Structure formats: C-alpha cells, structure tokens
C-alpha cells in the first residue's frame, strides 16, 4: 500500500505520527509524510520520507484560511503519487482530500476534551472547498485513533480505536547523566515544549523556579530548543540545559514541570512521571485537568492566577507537594501501566490495512 501521513502545527505532531508511520514502513508499505516547510527538519530527524506541501506552518482552527492551497498541493501530489490510505490529525483538510480521491481516511489524535465544537466550526469553514470540488457531505473517518488512555477521556467521548503512545523525538549523542538517575536526590525536568523558543510560559521567571527546586535539594534539567539553550545556559549557570530527548530522560525523572503540551504529557505519562502543569492554552488546561482528576498531576493556571497569590509561590508549593507525597507517583505509574496495555502501532496498522474505501 501507499500511505500518506499529513501533519501541521508543531514538531510534536511529527513525533506523534512517527511510530505508526514507521510501523507501516517496517511492514513494507510505501510511506510519505506531507508536512509544512517548518516541519521538514523534524521529519528528517526521525527518518520519515517527507514532502513539503506549504511554506507556512498550519495552525489548528485555521483550516478554512489555508484549505485551498493545502488541498491543491495534496491533489497535485496525488497526480504522481496516489495514496491508498490517508492518515491525518486535527486538521480536516486531509479528510476532504481523501474523500475527493475516494480512498480510506483515518484520524489520529491525542485528546482528552470534546472536539465536537471545534470540528463543527472547521467543517463549516471547509464548505466552500467542498463546493469547489463538487463534493457533498464529508464521510466519517474510517477509523478514529486516540492515543489518550481511556481513563483520561471524559464521559461521552467518541468511540475510538485506542493505540499505545510510543515516544519518538529527535535524538542526540547521549552522556550517562541523560539515562541514569542522580544518587540521593530527586530529578526535576522543566520544559516548555517545541513550540516555545524560550520558557516564558511557565508562570514565573525560570531562574526563580530553578532556585526553588535546587533549594529543595532537587537536580534540575531544562529541556529547550537549541536556539534557546545558549541564552538559558548563561542565565541558569550550572544547570544542564539544551535539547534533551524526553523519551530517554523521562524514566530517570521524579517530576516534570511543563506547559501541558500533549506530546510532553504523553511522554511523561508513558514513563510514569508525575507532572506539574502550567497550561499555556485552553487545550493544555483540558489535558491538565484530566491528569489532575486522575491524581497524577497538579496544575497552576498562569492565565487565571489566584487573586493575591504569587504564581511562583504556587508552582513551588505544588512541586514540593508532588515530590513529598508518593500518591502522585503511584497514580502516574497506574497510567503508565494502562498505556502499556493498549494496542501497539503495528497492531492498529493491521486494521488500517483493510479499511474499506468510502
């Protein structure tokens, strides 16, 4: 089969589809990844054959603004490389494309909140494209794959094919400290993901947060994009800072402090690491609320600060609570066990291989 994977947004989306795309390649299928220009380097770093379809980064919720260019680019690609199956994500443009060329479509997401309102809005924005292409209503995806463990999904979530989260990120040459635990003290990882050049979304100055954690006896690692590492290294002194493969370092951590990105959450959850989340957008807050409800995390919402309370103090107190109370680690381990029990990408691939055409 020829399988086309489509991605847009951040590098994290590339990393999220890589396990299933790699499983398809390992099974002997031809695979292409259709990506935005800003994501091509990430695709190359994980060994996926990628083709650029637009020069600009796609942002979720903007399907209607960029749909014509994206659809035309995909249709042009299909003239010379016609897929037998299309796998997309949050955007509905690949769904339109798959329906237009009459091949099965699967949607893969990691989500804990209802997407119904966002999806309705996106579909309404795509109506002009459906009319332009002479199409009626869009068929439902042949398969809806959700990487989020069922325990975190809210009541009423759409039926989905569960799939195990398999961490996959850009790698680097490793030194022993990356994959070994420090002796006699907890390890805390701080990151703001790949969409934030600097860690200014964590609700308090980074230096202050690091000082609070080291003052409590923790070893602190700061995972940041290479572009930010030089400046942060000067600011933070002897703290290790730079591109740290989260999948490798996660099993050595006792706590992760971050912005609530789904990829970061899932990678830490996969390793059984409790989390302190300062969400940088509503979607991240939904993820954080679900984890908190399960007992594997705490959240400080920097967008909605407590009146009269310093966010830095709240974050520091939450970190101390997680590190001192073993119940957070116990709940995090339960999530890791649930995630490990879900079907692997290779198992889900076998079902994708026999999806009927619309």
Short mmCIF file of C-alpha atoms in Angstrom, two decimals:
data_model
loop_
_atom_site.label_atom_id
_atom_site.label_comp_id
_atom_site.label_asym_id
_atom_site.label_seq_id
_atom_site.Cartn_x
_atom_site.Cartn_y
_atom_site.Cartn_z
CA UNK A 1 0.00 0.00 0.00
CA UNK A 2 0.86 3.64 -0.37
CA UNK A 3 0.06 5.50 2.86
CA UNK A 4 0.12 9.29 3.11
CA UNK A 5 0.51 10.81 6.59
CA UNK A 6 -0.27 14.53 6.90
CA UNK A 7 0.96 16.85 9.64
CA UNK A 8 0.84 20.53 10.52
CA UNK A 9 1.48 22.74 13.52
CA UNK A 10 4.45 21.87 15.71
CA UNK A 11 7.29 19.36 15.63
CA UNK A 12 5.38 17.44 18.28
CA UNK A 13 2.81 16.39 15.67
CA UNK A 14 5.57 14.89 13.52
CA UNK A 15 6.87 12.95 16.51
CA UNK A 16 3.34 11.74 17.35
CA UNK A 17 2.69 10.14 13.93
CA UNK A 18 6.18 8.66 13.59
CA UNK A 19 5.50 5.34 15.42
CA UNK A 20 2.54 4.46 13.18
CA UNK A 21 4.32 5.68 10.03
CA UNK A 22 7.42 3.69 10.99
CA UNK A 23 5.30 0.59 11.65
CA UNK A 24 3.87 0.97 8.15
CA UNK A 25 7.35 1.24 6.62
CA UNK A 26 8.55 -1.76 8.63
CA UNK A 27 5.60 -3.74 7.29
CA UNK A 28 6.73 -3.00 3.73
CA UNK A 29 4.32 -0.20 2.82
CA UNK A 30 5.34 2.91 0.91
CA UNK A 31 5.02 5.94 3.16
CA UNK A 32 5.14 9.68 2.56
CA UNK A 33 4.70 12.44 5.10
CA UNK A 34 3.07 15.64 3.80
CA UNK A 35 4.29 18.50 6.00
CA UNK A 36 4.73 22.24 6.26
CA UNK A 37 8.17 23.61 5.46
CA UNK A 38 8.93 24.43 9.14
CA UNK A 39 8.42 20.72 9.99
CA UNK A 40 10.63 19.21 7.31
CA UNK A 41 13.73 19.13 9.51
CA UNK A 42 11.82 17.31 12.26
CA UNK A 43 10.60 14.74 9.73
CA UNK A 44 14.14 14.17 8.52
CA UNK A 45 15.38 13.78 12.11
CA UNK A 46 13.09 10.79 12.72
CA UNK A 47 13.80 9.17 9.37
CA UNK A 48 10.49 9.74 7.58
CA UNK A 49 10.41 10.49 3.84
CA UNK A 50 8.68 13.86 3.69
CA UNK A 51 7.38 16.23 1.04
CA UNK A 52 6.63 19.91 1.64
CA UNK A 53 3.11 20.99 0.72
CA UNK A 54 3.09 24.59 2.03
CA UNK A 55 5.74 27.11 3.09
CA UNK A 56 3.83 28.19 6.20
CA UNK A 57 3.03 26.49 9.48
CA UNK A 58 -0.57 25.33 9.83
CA UNK A 59 -2.40 26.30 12.98
CA UNK A 60 -5.36 24.33 14.29
CA UNK A 61 -8.61 26.20 13.70
CA UNK A 62 -7.36 27.86 10.53
CA UNK A 63 -8.40 25.13 8.10
CA UNK A 64 -10.61 27.47 6.12
CA UNK A 65 -7.90 30.12 5.72
CA UNK A 66 -5.36 27.79 4.14
CA UNK A 67 -7.55 24.99 2.78
CA UNK A 68 -7.36 25.91 -0.91
CA UNK A 69 -3.55 25.91 -1.01
CA UNK A 70 -3.28 22.72 1.03
CA UNK A 71 -5.89 20.82 -0.92
CA UNK A 72 -4.44 21.86 -4.25
CA UNK A 73 -0.96 20.80 -3.11
CA UNK A 74 -2.25 17.40 -1.97
CA UNK A 75 -4.22 16.88 -5.18
CA UNK A 76 -1.12 17.77 -7.19
CA UNK A 77 0.87 15.22 -5.19
CA UNK A 78 -1.80 12.59 -5.84
CA UNK A 79 -1.35 13.02 -9.60
CA UNK A 80 2.11 11.48 -9.35
CA UNK A 81 1.88 9.54 -6.07
CA UNK A 82 -1.66 8.39 -5.33
CA UNK A 83 -2.14 7.04 -1.80
CA UNK A 84 -4.29 4.04 -0.96
CA UNK A 85 -4.84 5.39 2.56
CA UNK A 86 -4.61 8.85 4.16
CA UNK A 87 -3.88 9.37 7.86
CA UNK A 88 -4.49 12.86 9.28
CA UNK A 89 -4.88 14.56 12.63
CA UNK A 90 -6.61 17.66 13.97
CA UNK A 91 -7.00 19.32 10.56
CA UNK A 92 -9.91 18.27 8.36
CA UNK A 93 -8.19 19.17 5.10
CA UNK A 94 -6.74 15.63 4.69
CA UNK A 95 -10.25 14.25 5.24
CA UNK A 96 -11.54 16.36 2.33
CA UNK A 97 -8.60 15.23 0.22
CA UNK A 98 -9.16 11.54 0.97
CA UNK A 99 -12.86 11.82 0.16
CA UNK A 100 -12.05 13.60 -3.10
CA UNK A 101 -9.72 10.84 -4.32
CA UNK A 102 -12.00 8.15 -2.82
CA UNK A 103 -9.56 6.38 -0.51
CA UNK A 104 -9.97 5.41 3.18
CA UNK A 105 -9.16 8.03 5.79
CA UNK A 106 -8.05 7.56 9.39
CA UNK A 107 -7.72 10.28 12.00
CA UNK A 108 -5.12 10.05 14.80
CA UNK A 109 -5.26 12.36 17.83
CA UNK A 110 -4.19 12.56 21.49
CA UNK A 111 -7.08 14.30 23.14
CA UNK A 112 -8.95 14.32 26.44
CA UNK A 113 -11.55 17.03 25.78
CA UNK A 114 -14.51 17.13 23.42
CA UNK A 115 -13.58 18.26 19.93
CA UNK A 116 -17.19 18.50 18.74
CA UNK A 117 -17.45 22.31 18.66
CA UNK A 118 -14.03 22.79 17.04
CA UNK A 119 -14.79 20.10 14.49
CA UNK A 120 -18.16 21.60 13.57
CA UNK A 121 -16.56 25.00 13.09
CA UNK A 122 -13.78 23.54 10.93
CA UNK A 123 -16.23 21.63 8.78
CA UNK A 124 -18.31 24.78 8.24
CA UNK A 125 -15.19 26.65 7.16
CA UNK A 126 -14.44 23.92 4.63
CA UNK A 127 -17.85 24.07 2.91
CA UNK A 128 -16.57 26.38 0.13
CA UNK A 129 -13.86 23.84 -0.67
CA UNK A 130 -16.38 21.01 -0.81
CA UNK A 131 -18.47 23.03 -3.25
CA UNK A 132 -15.41 23.95 -5.32
CA UNK A 133 -14.52 20.26 -5.63
CA UNK A 134 -18.10 19.22 -6.38
CA UNK A 135 -18.46 17.24 -3.19
CA UNK A 136 -21.33 16.73 -0.75
CA UNK A 137 -21.03 15.99 2.95
CA UNK A 138 -17.81 14.51 4.23
CA UNK A 139 -17.87 10.84 5.21
CA UNK A 140 -16.83 9.96 8.74
CA UNK A 141 -13.25 8.72 9.15
CA UNK A 142 -12.87 5.00 8.55
CA UNK A 143 -11.01 4.83 11.86
CA UNK A 144 -10.62 7.28 14.74
CA UNK A 145 -7.40 6.54 16.63
CA UNK A 146 -7.00 8.06 20.08
CA UNK A 147 -3.62 7.84 21.81
CA UNK A 148 -5.04 9.10 25.11
CA UNK A 149 -5.60 6.31 27.68
CA UNK A 150 -9.31 5.64 28.20
CA UNK A 151 -9.06 6.54 31.91
CA UNK A 152 -8.34 10.17 30.98
CA UNK A 153 -11.13 10.59 28.43
CA UNK A 154 -14.24 12.43 29.64
CA UNK A 155 -17.70 10.80 29.66
CA UNK A 156 -19.32 10.93 26.26
CA UNK A 157 -16.05 10.81 24.33
CA UNK A 158 -16.47 9.48 20.78
CA UNK A 159 -15.80 5.82 20.18
CA UNK A 160 -12.17 5.37 19.23
CA UNK A 161 -9.56 2.76 18.48
CA UNK A 162 -7.08 3.05 21.32
CA UNK A 163 -3.39 2.91 20.46
CA UNK A 164 -0.37 2.89 22.69
CA UNK A 165 1.68 6.04 22.88
CA UNK A 166 5.23 5.30 21.74
CA UNK A 167 7.59 8.24 22.41
CA UNK A 168 9.62 9.34 19.41
CA UNK A 169 11.69 12.53 19.26
CA UNK A 170 14.82 13.94 17.70
CA UNK A 171 17.84 12.24 19.26
CA UNK A 172 21.36 13.35 20.15
CA UNK A 173 24.62 11.80 21.31
CA UNK A 174 24.00 10.75 24.92
CA UNK A 175 26.10 11.21 28.00
CA UNK A 176 25.46 8.94 31.03
CA UNK A 177 23.62 11.63 33.01
CA UNK A 178 20.78 11.59 30.46
CA UNK A 179 19.79 7.97 31.09
CA UNK A 180 20.86 7.46 34.73
CA UNK A 181 19.23 8.73 37.90
CA UNK A 182 21.19 11.02 40.22
CA UNK A 183 22.04 9.45 43.53
CA UNK A 184 20.30 10.60 46.69
CA UNK A 185 18.12 13.40 45.31
CA UNK A 186 15.05 13.81 43.12
CA UNK A 187 15.36 14.86 39.48
CA UNK A 188 13.03 17.50 38.04
CA UNK A 189 12.73 18.21 34.33
CA UNK A 190 11.48 21.60 33.13
CA UNK A 191 10.37 22.18 29.55
CA UNK A 192 8.02 24.35 27.51
CA UNK A 193 7.93 22.02 24.51
CA UNK A 194 8.95 22.59 20.92
CA UNK A 195 6.54 25.40 20.12
CA UNK A 196 8.10 27.82 22.61
CA UNK A 197 11.55 29.19 21.82
CA UNK A 198 12.03 30.39 25.37
CA UNK A 199 10.50 29.09 28.55
CA UNK A 200 8.46 32.20 29.27
CA UNK A 201 5.11 30.43 29.51
CA UNK A 202 5.63 28.79 32.89
CA UNK A 203 4.06 31.50 35.03
CA UNK A 204 7.23 32.59 36.86
CA UNK A 205 10.79 33.58 35.91
CA UNK A 206 12.76 30.45 35.07
CA UNK A 207 15.70 31.38 37.29
CA UNK A 208 13.37 31.74 40.25
CA UNK A 209 11.73 28.38 39.62
CA UNK A 210 15.10 26.65 39.28
CA UNK A 211 16.32 28.23 42.51
CA UNK A 212 13.24 27.00 44.39
CA UNK A 213 13.75 23.45 43.16
CA UNK A 214 17.50 23.29 43.74
CA UNK A 215 16.98 24.88 47.14
CA UNK A 216 14.69 21.96 47.98
CA UNK A 217 17.50 19.54 47.10
CA UNK A 218 16.46 18.58 43.57
CA UNK A 219 18.61 18.20 40.49
CA UNK A 220 17.09 20.31 37.70
CA UNK A 221 17.28 19.67 33.96
CA UNK A 222 15.93 22.19 31.44
CA UNK A 223 14.90 20.81 28.05
CA UNK A 224 14.79 23.59 25.47
CA UNK A 225 15.19 24.14 21.76
CA UNK A 226 18.81 24.51 20.67
CA UNK A 227 18.11 28.12 19.69
CA UNK A 228 17.36 28.97 23.32
CA UNK A 229 19.99 26.83 25.03
CA UNK A 230 22.87 29.30 24.76
CA UNK A 231 20.95 32.18 26.34
CA UNK A 232 19.38 29.99 29.01
CA UNK A 233 22.75 28.40 29.81
CA UNK A 234 24.18 31.80 30.69
CA UNK A 235 21.11 32.67 32.74
CA UNK A 236 20.95 29.40 34.69
CA UNK A 237 24.62 28.79 35.40
CA UNK A 238 25.49 25.15 36.14
CA UNK A 239 22.02 23.74 35.39
CA UNK A 240 22.02 21.31 32.46
CA UNK A 241 20.07 22.95 29.63
CA UNK A 242 19.61 22.10 25.95
CA UNK A 243 17.95 19.58 23.67
CA UNK A 244 17.32 16.53 25.85
CA UNK A 245 15.47 13.58 24.29
CA UNK A 246 12.41 13.37 26.52
CA UNK A 247 11.83 9.68 25.83
CA UNK A 248 15.30 8.81 27.16
CA UNK A 249 15.41 11.13 30.17
CA UNK A 250 11.80 10.64 31.34
CA UNK A 251 12.34 7.32 33.17
CA UNK A 252 15.04 9.00 35.30
CA UNK A 253 12.77 11.83 36.49
CA UNK A 254 10.69 12.23 39.64
CA UNK A 255 8.74 15.24 38.38
CA UNK A 256 8.17 17.11 35.12
CA UNK A 257 7.25 20.81 35.11
CA UNK A 258 5.87 21.98 31.79
CA UNK A 259 3.26 23.81 29.69
CA UNK A 260 0.79 20.97 29.15
CA UNK A 261 1.54 20.04 25.55
CA UNK A 262 0.01 16.68 24.68
CA UNK A 263 3.31 15.18 23.49
CA UNK A 264 5.14 16.19 26.66
CA UNK A 265 2.26 14.96 28.82
CA UNK A 266 2.09 11.62 26.99
CA UNK A 267 5.83 11.03 27.11
CA UNK A 268 5.99 11.66 30.86
CA UNK A 269 2.84 9.63 31.43
CA UNK A 270 4.34 6.75 29.44
CA UNK A 271 7.29 6.73 31.86
CA UNK A 272 5.11 7.01 34.99
CA UNK A 273 6.33 10.52 35.92
CA UNK A 274 4.05 12.82 37.98
CA UNK A 275 3.58 16.26 36.45
CA UNK A 276 3.28 19.90 37.48
CA UNK A 277 1.50 21.70 34.63
CA UNK A 278 1.23 25.42 33.89
CA UNK A 279 -1.02 25.38 30.78
CA UNK A 280 -0.32 27.89 28.03
CA UNK A 281 -3.67 27.50 26.26
CA UNK A 282 -7.16 26.11 26.84
CA UNK A 283 -6.40 22.78 25.21
CA UNK A 284 -3.43 22.32 27.54
CA UNK A 285 -5.64 23.17 30.51
CA UNK A 286 -8.08 20.43 29.46
CA UNK A 287 -5.23 17.92 29.43
CA UNK A 288 -4.00 19.15 32.82
CA UNK A 289 -7.46 18.99 34.40
CA UNK A 290 -7.85 15.39 33.30
CA UNK A 291 -4.46 14.37 34.72
CA UNK A 292 -5.19 16.21 37.96
CA UNK A 293 -8.54 14.47 38.24
CA UNK A 294 -6.76 11.13 37.97
CA UNK A 295 -4.34 12.16 40.72
CA UNK A 296 -1.16 12.08 38.63
CA UNK A 297 -0.56 15.84 38.41
CA UNK A 298 -1.14 19.30 39.84
CA UNK A 299 -1.89 22.44 37.85
CA UNK A 300 -1.27 26.14 38.36
CA UNK A 301 -3.13 28.13 35.72
CA UNK A 302 -0.94 31.14 34.96
CA UNK A 303 -3.67 32.51 32.69
CA UNK A 304 -6.07 32.65 35.65
CA UNK A 305 -3.95 33.49 38.69
CA UNK A 306 -5.31 33.28 42.22
CA UNK A 307 -6.03 36.77 43.49
CA UNK A 308 -3.26 37.99 45.76
CA UNK A 309 -1.14 34.86 45.34
CA UNK A 310 2.18 34.81 43.54
CA UNK A 311 2.23 32.18 40.73
CA UNK A 312 5.84 31.38 41.54
CA UNK A 313 4.95 30.52 45.11
CA UNK A 314 2.03 28.37 43.96
CA UNK A 315 4.22 26.50 41.50
CA UNK A 316 6.95 25.95 44.07
CA UNK A 317 4.44 24.67 46.64
CA UNK A 318 2.88 22.31 44.09
CA UNK A 319 6.28 20.89 43.17
CA UNK A 320 7.14 20.29 46.83
CA UNK A 321 3.80 18.56 47.37
CA UNK A 322 4.30 16.17 44.45
CA UNK A 323 7.85 15.31 45.49
CA UNK A 324 6.85 14.67 49.10
CA UNK A 325 3.62 12.72 48.54
CA UNK A 326 4.11 9.24 46.97
CA UNK A 327 0.48 9.07 45.87
CA UNK A 328 1.21 11.19 42.79
CA UNK A 329 3.92 8.78 41.64
CA UNK A 330 1.64 5.81 42.34
CA UNK A 331 -1.15 7.25 40.18
CA UNK A 332 1.34 8.14 37.44
CA UNK A 333 2.56 4.53 37.41
CA UNK A 334 -1.02 3.30 37.01
CA UNK A 335 -1.40 5.46 33.90
CA UNK A 336 1.87 4.13 32.53
CA UNK A 337 0.65 0.56 33.01
CA UNK A 338 -2.65 1.36 31.27
CA UNK A 339 -0.84 2.98 28.36
CA UNK A 340 1.49 -0.01 28.01
CA UNK A 341 -1.52 -2.35 27.79
CA UNK A 342 -3.02 -0.62 24.72
CA UNK A 343 -2.59 -1.98 21.17
CA UNK A 344 0.73 -1.15 19.53
CA UNK A 345 1.00 0.83 16.28
CA UNK A 346 1.80 -2.43 14.46
CA UNK A 347 -1.44 -3.98 15.74
CA UNK A 348 -3.52 -0.96 14.72
CA UNK A 349 -1.82 -0.91 11.33
CA UNK A 350 -3.26 -4.35 10.55
CA UNK A 351 -6.76 -2.87 10.92
CA UNK A 352 -5.87 0.15 8.80
CA UNK A 353 -4.68 -2.14 6.01
CA UNK A 354 -8.22 -3.46 5.49
CA UNK A 355 -10.24 -0.23 5.81
CA UNK A 356 -12.86 -0.10 3.06
CA UNK A 357 -12.94 2.78 0.57
CA UNK A 358 -15.66 5.40 1.22
#
